[in-house]
Structure formats: structure tokens, C-alpha cells
Amino acid sequence: MIIAGMLLLAAAPLAAGSHVDARDYPSAGAGEAAFAVMERALVRGFDYICGDTFCEGDYGNLRALQLRCAVSRDGGTVAACLWSFAGSHASVGPFDPKPSVDAQTWACRLPVVPGTSLAALLERLRGPDALDTPLPGTDVSSYQALTDCL
């Protein structure tokens, strides 16, 4: 179709993939609130123990950035979860007028058992001990998974 000298192309509908972000299950934005509860509980746990564990050494300002989980569109099972972190170490040398920064990022996999429902994951990791609570179907906590990553 041409309108005022411009050619307009009809946009082809995007093909639906087999997985969605947990925040968009079962429909766009429908899981946002429940996922945010879980993520906040995990971040609170991380922030609480960080100074005594992961945040010692060069990356003393380590921060949790985002947790993302891929969920089967048709079954609601969790395919994988990654939790991203960032930290840096800055210094000033006696002969250089510019500070130097060593910045690092990490993408840590949470070991979710195949077939775990999103509902089970959200329920299990929502309380005050979320970081130390074993993931559904395992004896491994998110904290233990982070010790292998960070």
C-alpha cells in the first residue's frame, strides 16, 4: 500500500516461540508480581550475607542485577534460570591521574530440575530464607549454586 509517497508493508505476525520469560507466563505481564516477590526475597538474602561471603576481596561491591527464568509456554515448566551479578574494583595509582576500574559480570545458573513448575518455584523461593531454601526437587539452594559461580 502506498500513502503519500510512502510504501507501507504489512507486518508479518511474529511466530510464537516455545518459551517465555517467567514474568510473561501465562500471558504478557501476568507473572510479574509473583516473580518480583521471589526475586526480592532472593536479593534480600544475597544482600544479607554478601559482606561475609561473596563480597569479600576485590569485588566488595558485588550487586545482584536480574534474575530471569525461561518457562515452557504450553506447560508452565521452568527450562532454565540465570541470575546476573556485577562488581568492580577501582583504584588510584600514585603516578596516574586517572582512576582505573576492573569491572566484572557473572551469569549464574540456578539448578532447576527439569519438569519443575513455575508455580512450585515461585512458592518455594518467596520467604525470608529463600536464598538458603533448596530448589524444588533438589537439596541444592540458590546460595550453594552461587558459591560455584561467584
XYZ file of N, CA and C in Angstrom:
450
model
N 0.850 -1.157 0.000
C 0.000 0.000 0.000
C 0.899 1.223 0.000
N 0.557 2.241 -0.813
C 1.327 3.480 -0.868
C 0.441 4.614 -0.377
N 0.945 5.350 0.632
C 0.230 6.504 1.173
C 1.182 7.681 1.145
N 0.790 8.758 0.447
C 1.579 9.984 0.360
C 3.037 9.695 0.035
N 3.266 8.848 -0.947
C 4.614 8.560 -1.405
C 5.388 7.568 -0.545
N 4.783 7.037 0.523
C 5.481 6.078 1.383
C 4.906 4.690 1.143
N 5.775 3.741 1.043
C 5.362 2.356 0.890
C 5.214 1.747 2.281
N 4.022 1.281 2.602
C 3.776 0.643 3.896
C 3.673 -0.850 3.692
N 4.437 -1.584 4.455
C 4.407 -3.032 4.366
C 3.635 -3.571 5.557
N 2.809 -4.536 5.306
C 2.074 -5.171 6.400
C 3.062 -5.999 7.212
N 3.066 -5.785 8.493
C 3.974 -6.525 9.360
C 3.474 -7.958 9.506
N 4.387 -8.883 9.288
C 4.036 -10.294 9.464
C 3.974 -10.577 10.958
N 3.003 -11.333 11.406
C 2.946 -11.659 12.832
C 4.172 -12.461 13.245
N 4.665 -12.164 14.438
C 5.812 -12.892 14.937
C 5.383 -14.293 15.351
N 6.211 -15.250 15.024
C 5.918 -16.633 15.408
C 6.104 -16.779 16.914
N 5.186 -17.440 17.550
C 5.288 -17.677 18.986
C 6.314 -18.769 19.227
N 7.264 -18.490 20.100
C 8.271 -19.485 20.439
C 7.734 -20.452 21.477
N 8.577 -21.373 21.857
C 8.157 -22.394 22.810
C 8.344 -21.964 24.263
N 9.091 -20.873 24.506
C 9.359 -20.420 25.871
C 9.100 -18.924 26.016
N 8.764 -18.533 27.232
C 8.558 -17.116 27.568
C 9.287 -16.821 28.866
N 9.500 -15.540 29.119
C 10.030 -15.094 30.393
C 8.996 -15.427 31.465
N 9.442 -15.842 32.629
C 8.517 -16.192 33.713
C 7.570 -15.047 34.040
N 8.016 -13.826 33.821
C 7.166 -12.660 34.086
C 5.986 -12.595 33.113
N 6.115 -13.292 32.003
C 5.078 -13.271 30.974
C 4.323 -14.586 30.866
N 4.301 -15.332 31.959
C 3.541 -16.588 31.965
C 2.410 -16.475 32.974
N 1.212 -16.822 32.620
C 0.739 -17.469 31.395
C 0.440 -16.499 30.251
N 0.454 -15.195 30.526
C 0.265 -14.207 29.463
C 1.157 -13.014 29.765
N 1.303 -12.130 28.802
C 2.206 -10.982 28.931
C 1.957 -10.204 30.228
N 2.987 -10.150 31.069
C 2.928 -9.395 32.313
C 2.186 -10.072 33.454
N 1.524 -11.195 33.202
C 0.694 -11.838 34.227
C 1.502 -12.375 35.404
N 2.748 -12.740 35.181
C 3.561 -13.297 36.249
C 4.491 -12.304 36.919
N 4.412 -11.050 36.517
C 5.344 -10.016 37.006
C 5.354 -9.912 38.525
N 4.204 -9.783 39.141
C 4.136 -9.566 40.598
C 4.682 -10.766 41.373
N 4.270 -11.965 41.015
C 4.726 -13.159 41.733
C 6.225 -13.368 41.556
N 6.732 -13.116 40.351
C 8.159 -13.279 40.114
C 8.947 -12.236 40.901
N 8.425 -11.016 40.971
C 9.105 -9.949 41.716
C 9.218 -10.303 43.194
N 8.209 -10.948 43.764
C 8.263 -11.373 45.167
C 9.427 -12.342 45.364
N 9.541 -13.331 44.472
C 10.625 -14.306 44.568
C 11.984 -13.632 44.400
N 12.110 -12.785 43.390
C 13.393 -12.130 43.125
C 13.810 -11.247 44.303
N 12.867 -10.491 44.861
C 13.194 -9.638 46.018
C 13.640 -10.477 47.212
N 12.997 -11.609 47.434
C 13.385 -12.480 48.550
C 14.808 -13.004 48.348
N 15.147 -13.397 47.149
C 16.496 -13.878 46.869
C 17.523 -12.759 47.011
N 17.208 -11.579 46.513
C 18.138 -10.441 46.607
C 18.345 -10.041 48.064
N 17.272 -10.022 48.864
C 17.419 -9.706 50.292
C 18.377 -10.691 50.955
N 18.210 -11.968 50.653
C 19.104 -12.975 51.212
C 20.542 -12.764 50.766
N 20.724 -12.455 49.501
C 22.068 -12.200 48.976
C 22.686 -10.988 49.664
N 21.935 -9.893 49.739
C 22.462 -8.679 50.365
C 22.829 -8.915 51.827
N 22.056 -9.738 52.513
C 22.285 -10.011 53.928
C 23.616 -10.732 54.166
N 23.945 -11.697 53.313
C 25.154 -12.496 53.536
C 26.346 -12.032 52.708
N 26.141 -11.099 51.820
C 27.179 -10.712 50.865
C 28.490 -10.299 51.544
N 28.403 -9.432 52.542
C 29.610 -8.913 53.181
C 30.471 -9.980 53.829
N 29.873 -11.077 54.248
C 30.617 -12.154 54.897
C 31.035 -13.260 53.939
N 30.599 -13.169 52.688
C 30.873 -14.264 51.755
C 31.368 -13.746 50.413
N 30.453 -13.526 49.500
C 30.793 -13.195 48.120
C 31.435 -11.828 47.953
N 31.171 -10.922 48.862
C 31.607 -9.539 48.694
C 32.909 -9.231 49.422
N 33.663 -10.254 49.757
C 34.997 -10.050 50.300
C 35.974 -10.053 49.141
N 37.083 -9.390 49.303
C 38.106 -9.410 48.266
C 37.946 -8.274 47.271
N 38.383 -8.515 46.053
C 38.441 -7.456 45.041
C 37.085 -6.885 44.660
N 36.040 -7.677 44.717
C 34.722 -7.216 44.292
C 33.814 -7.030 45.501
N 34.195 -6.118 46.362
C 33.449 -5.849 47.584
C 32.117 -5.173 47.356
N 31.886 -4.683 46.156
C 30.611 -4.010 45.847
C 29.722 -4.864 44.941
N 29.863 -6.162 45.037
C 29.088 -7.080 44.201
C 27.593 -6.831 44.372
N 26.870 -6.772 43.251
C 25.434 -6.500 43.266
C 24.687 -7.524 42.418
N 23.539 -7.936 42.930
C 22.629 -8.761 42.139
C 21.934 -7.839 41.146
N 21.906 -8.220 39.890
C 21.280 -7.382 38.865
C 19.880 -7.864 38.515
N 19.778 -9.011 37.854
C 18.477 -9.521 37.417
C 18.457 -11.031 37.466
N 17.290 -11.530 37.772
C 17.019 -12.963 37.686
C 16.024 -13.148 36.551
N 16.318 -14.078 35.656
C 15.417 -14.393 34.555
C 15.246 -15.899 34.475
N 14.006 -16.321 34.244
C 13.709 -17.741 34.068
C 12.912 -17.921 32.783
N 13.313 -18.916 31.999
C 12.578 -19.283 30.790
C 11.584 -20.371 31.164
N 10.340 -20.191 30.713
C 9.253 -21.103 31.056
C 8.612 -21.626 29.778
N 8.294 -22.911 29.777
C 7.598 -23.518 28.649
C 6.243 -22.829 28.478
N 6.008 -22.317 27.294
C 4.770 -21.580 27.012
C 3.529 -22.441 27.224
N 3.620 -23.707 26.849
C 2.421 -24.540 26.913
C 2.297 -25.358 28.198
N 3.363 -25.533 28.957
C 3.260 -26.382 30.143
C 3.554 -25.684 31.459
N 4.154 -24.499 31.401
C 4.469 -23.779 32.626
C 5.614 -24.369 33.418
N 6.466 -25.171 32.764
C 7.627 -25.712 33.461
C 8.851 -24.840 33.181
N 9.715 -24.761 34.178
C 10.899 -23.907 34.082
C 11.987 -24.643 33.308
N 12.469 -24.022 32.247
C 13.541 -24.612 31.442
C 14.907 -24.255 32.011
N 15.075 -23.005 32.456
C 16.361 -22.558 32.984
C 16.185 -21.201 33.655
N 17.044 -20.945 34.646
C 17.085 -19.636 35.310
C 18.530 -19.167 35.385
N 18.756 -17.898 35.068
C 20.063 -17.263 35.201
C 19.913 -16.017 36.055
N 20.866 -15.834 36.972
C 20.871 -14.674 37.851
C 22.156 -13.921 37.560
N 22.045 -12.660 37.154
C 23.232 -11.887 36.790
C 23.684 -10.996 37.939
N 25.004 -10.818 38.002
C 25.663 -10.029 39.039
C 26.745 -9.172 38.406
N 27.101 -8.097 39.089
C 28.197 -7.242 38.636
C 28.954 -6.740 39.850
N 30.226 -6.498 39.633
C 31.066 -5.930 40.681
C 32.251 -5.236 40.046
N 32.901 -4.405 40.827
C 34.071 -3.716 40.300
C 35.075 -3.451 41.411
N 36.274 -3.191 40.983
C 37.339 -2.798 41.894
C 37.998 -1.582 41.256
N 37.985 -0.470 41.957
C 38.586 0.761 41.435
C 39.785 1.133 42.295
N 40.775 1.727 41.658
C 41.958 2.160 42.403
C 42.549 3.401 41.750
N 43.350 4.086 42.533
C 44.061 5.263 42.052
C 45.544 5.019 42.295
N 46.324 5.108 41.241
C 47.768 4.924 41.365
C 48.455 6.248 41.642
N 49.620 6.211 42.259
C 50.304 7.448 42.646
C 50.824 8.285 41.476
N 50.985 7.667 40.298
C 51.541 8.398 39.170
C 50.596 8.544 37.987
N 49.356 8.107 38.149
C 48.385 8.166 37.063
C 47.216 9.051 37.494
N 46.904 10.084 36.719
C 45.820 10.977 37.132
C 44.421 10.397 36.936
N 44.331 9.207 36.333
C 43.020 8.605 36.108
C 42.864 7.376 36.979
N 41.732 7.274 37.678
C 41.458 6.023 38.398
C 41.302 4.875 37.406
N 41.634 3.683 37.840
C 41.423 2.508 36.989
C 40.319 1.658 37.611
N 39.582 0.996 36.731
C 38.457 0.178 37.180
C 38.543 -1.191 36.526
N 38.407 -2.203 37.350
C 38.279 -3.573 36.868
C 36.838 -3.970 37.153
N 36.014 -4.078 36.106
C 34.597 -4.435 36.265
C 34.375 -5.844 35.751
N 33.511 -6.563 36.443
C 33.261 -7.965 36.111
C 31.766 -8.249 36.183
N 31.287 -9.137 35.331
C 29.901 -9.600 35.419
C 29.897 -11.124 35.481
N 28.832 -11.652 36.069
C 28.645 -13.095 36.189
C 27.205 -13.424 35.815
N 27.003 -14.563 35.189
C 25.665 -15.095 34.914
C 25.622 -16.472 35.575
N 24.889 -16.553 36.676
C 24.863 -17.771 37.490
C 23.586 -18.564 37.235
N 23.759 -19.826 36.905
C 22.631 -20.717 36.646
C 22.109 -21.260 37.961
N 20.801 -21.195 38.136
C 20.175 -21.867 39.266
C 19.801 -23.265 38.788
N 20.208 -24.310 39.508
C 19.990 -25.679 39.039
C 18.550 -26.151 39.244
N 17.691 -25.732 38.341
C 16.277 -26.115 38.393
C 16.114 -27.482 37.742
N 15.452 -28.383 38.432
C 15.224 -29.736 37.925
C 14.255 -29.678 36.743
N 14.573 -30.375 35.640
C 13.638 -30.400 34.510
C 12.252 -30.856 34.968
N 11.239 -30.170 34.477
C 9.866 -30.503 34.834
C 9.333 -29.714 36.022
N 10.188 -28.889 36.659
C 9.739 -28.075 37.790
C 8.738 -27.039 37.299
N 7.600 -26.978 37.943
C 6.606 -25.981 37.533
C 7.014 -24.606 38.052
N 6.660 -23.589 37.287
C 6.926 -22.220 37.722
C 6.221 -21.962 39.048
N 5.014 -22.465 39.200
C 4.263 -22.270 40.441
C 5.033 -22.828 41.638
N 5.637 -23.997 41.498
C 6.404 -24.604 42.591
C 7.635 -23.774 42.929
N 8.311 -23.271 41.905
C 9.498 -22.443 42.128
C 9.129 -21.150 42.853
N 8.073 -20.493 42.386
C 7.638 -19.235 43.000
C 7.217 -19.442 44.449
N 6.536 -20.524 44.719
C 6.084 -20.815 46.088
C 7.270 -21.120 47.004
N 8.202 -21.895 46.518
C 9.336 -22.336 47.330
C 10.272 -21.187 47.696
N 10.490 -20.241 46.780
C 11.509 -19.204 46.982
C 10.918 -17.829 47.259
N 9.911 -17.761 48.084
C 9.284 -16.464 48.350
C 9.485 -15.974 49.770
N 9.949 -16.827 50.676
C 10.046 -16.469 52.084
C 11.357 -15.827 52.458
N 11.497 -15.514 53.747
C 12.691 -14.814 54.221
C 13.977 -15.638 54.087
N 13.866 -16.956 53.988
C 15.050 -17.806 53.825
C 15.198 -18.318 52.398
N 14.678 -17.568 51.445
C 14.655 -18.014 50.048
C 16.030 -18.429 49.534
N 17.059 -17.675 49.872
C 18.388 -17.967 49.344
C 18.909 -19.317 49.840
N 18.533 -19.707 51.043
C 19.007 -20.959 51.633
C 18.038 -22.123 51.449
N 16.890 -21.872 50.867
C 15.880 -22.908 50.663
C 16.251 -23.759 49.448
N 16.242 -25.081 49.588
C 16.544 -25.926 48.426
C 15.541 -25.686 47.288
N 16.050 -25.694 46.084
C 15.197 -25.567 44.905
C 14.302 -26.802 44.827
N 13.106 -26.662 44.255
C 12.172 -27.800 44.193
C 12.828 -29.041 43.583
N 12.648 -30.178 44.253
C 13.158 -31.440 43.747
C 14.644 -31.656 43.954
N 15.311 -30.773 44.721
C 16.754 -30.912 44.940
C 17.075 -30.685 46.415
N 18.332 -30.877 46.738
C 18.820 -30.478 48.048
C 19.811 -29.323 47.899
N 19.768 -28.650 46.748
C 20.673 -27.546 46.437
C 19.922 -26.219 46.538
N 20.489 -25.284 47.288
C 19.886 -23.960 47.420
C 20.495 -23.001 46.394
N 19.857 -21.864 46.232
C 20.408 -20.824 45.352
C 21.761 -20.374 45.876
N 21.901 -20.280 47.203
C 23.184 -19.909 47.801
C 24.281 -20.869 47.370
N 23.995 -22.165 47.453
C 25.003 -23.155 47.044
C 25.350 -23.021 45.571
N 24.363 -22.726 44.736
C 24.629 -22.540 43.311
C 25.527 -21.326 43.090
N 25.319 -20.282 43.873
C 26.148 -19.088 43.715
C 27.591 -19.317 44.140
N 27.809 -20.177 45.121
C 29.176 -20.436 45.560
C 30.003 -21.070 44.436
N 29.349 -21.779 43.517
C 30.042 -22.355 42.376
C 30.254 -21.354 41.241
N 29.586 -20.224 41.329
C 29.590 -19.256 40.227
C 30.387 -17.988 40.545
N 30.180 -17.434 41.709
C 30.796 -16.137 42.045
C 32.169 -16.295 42.648
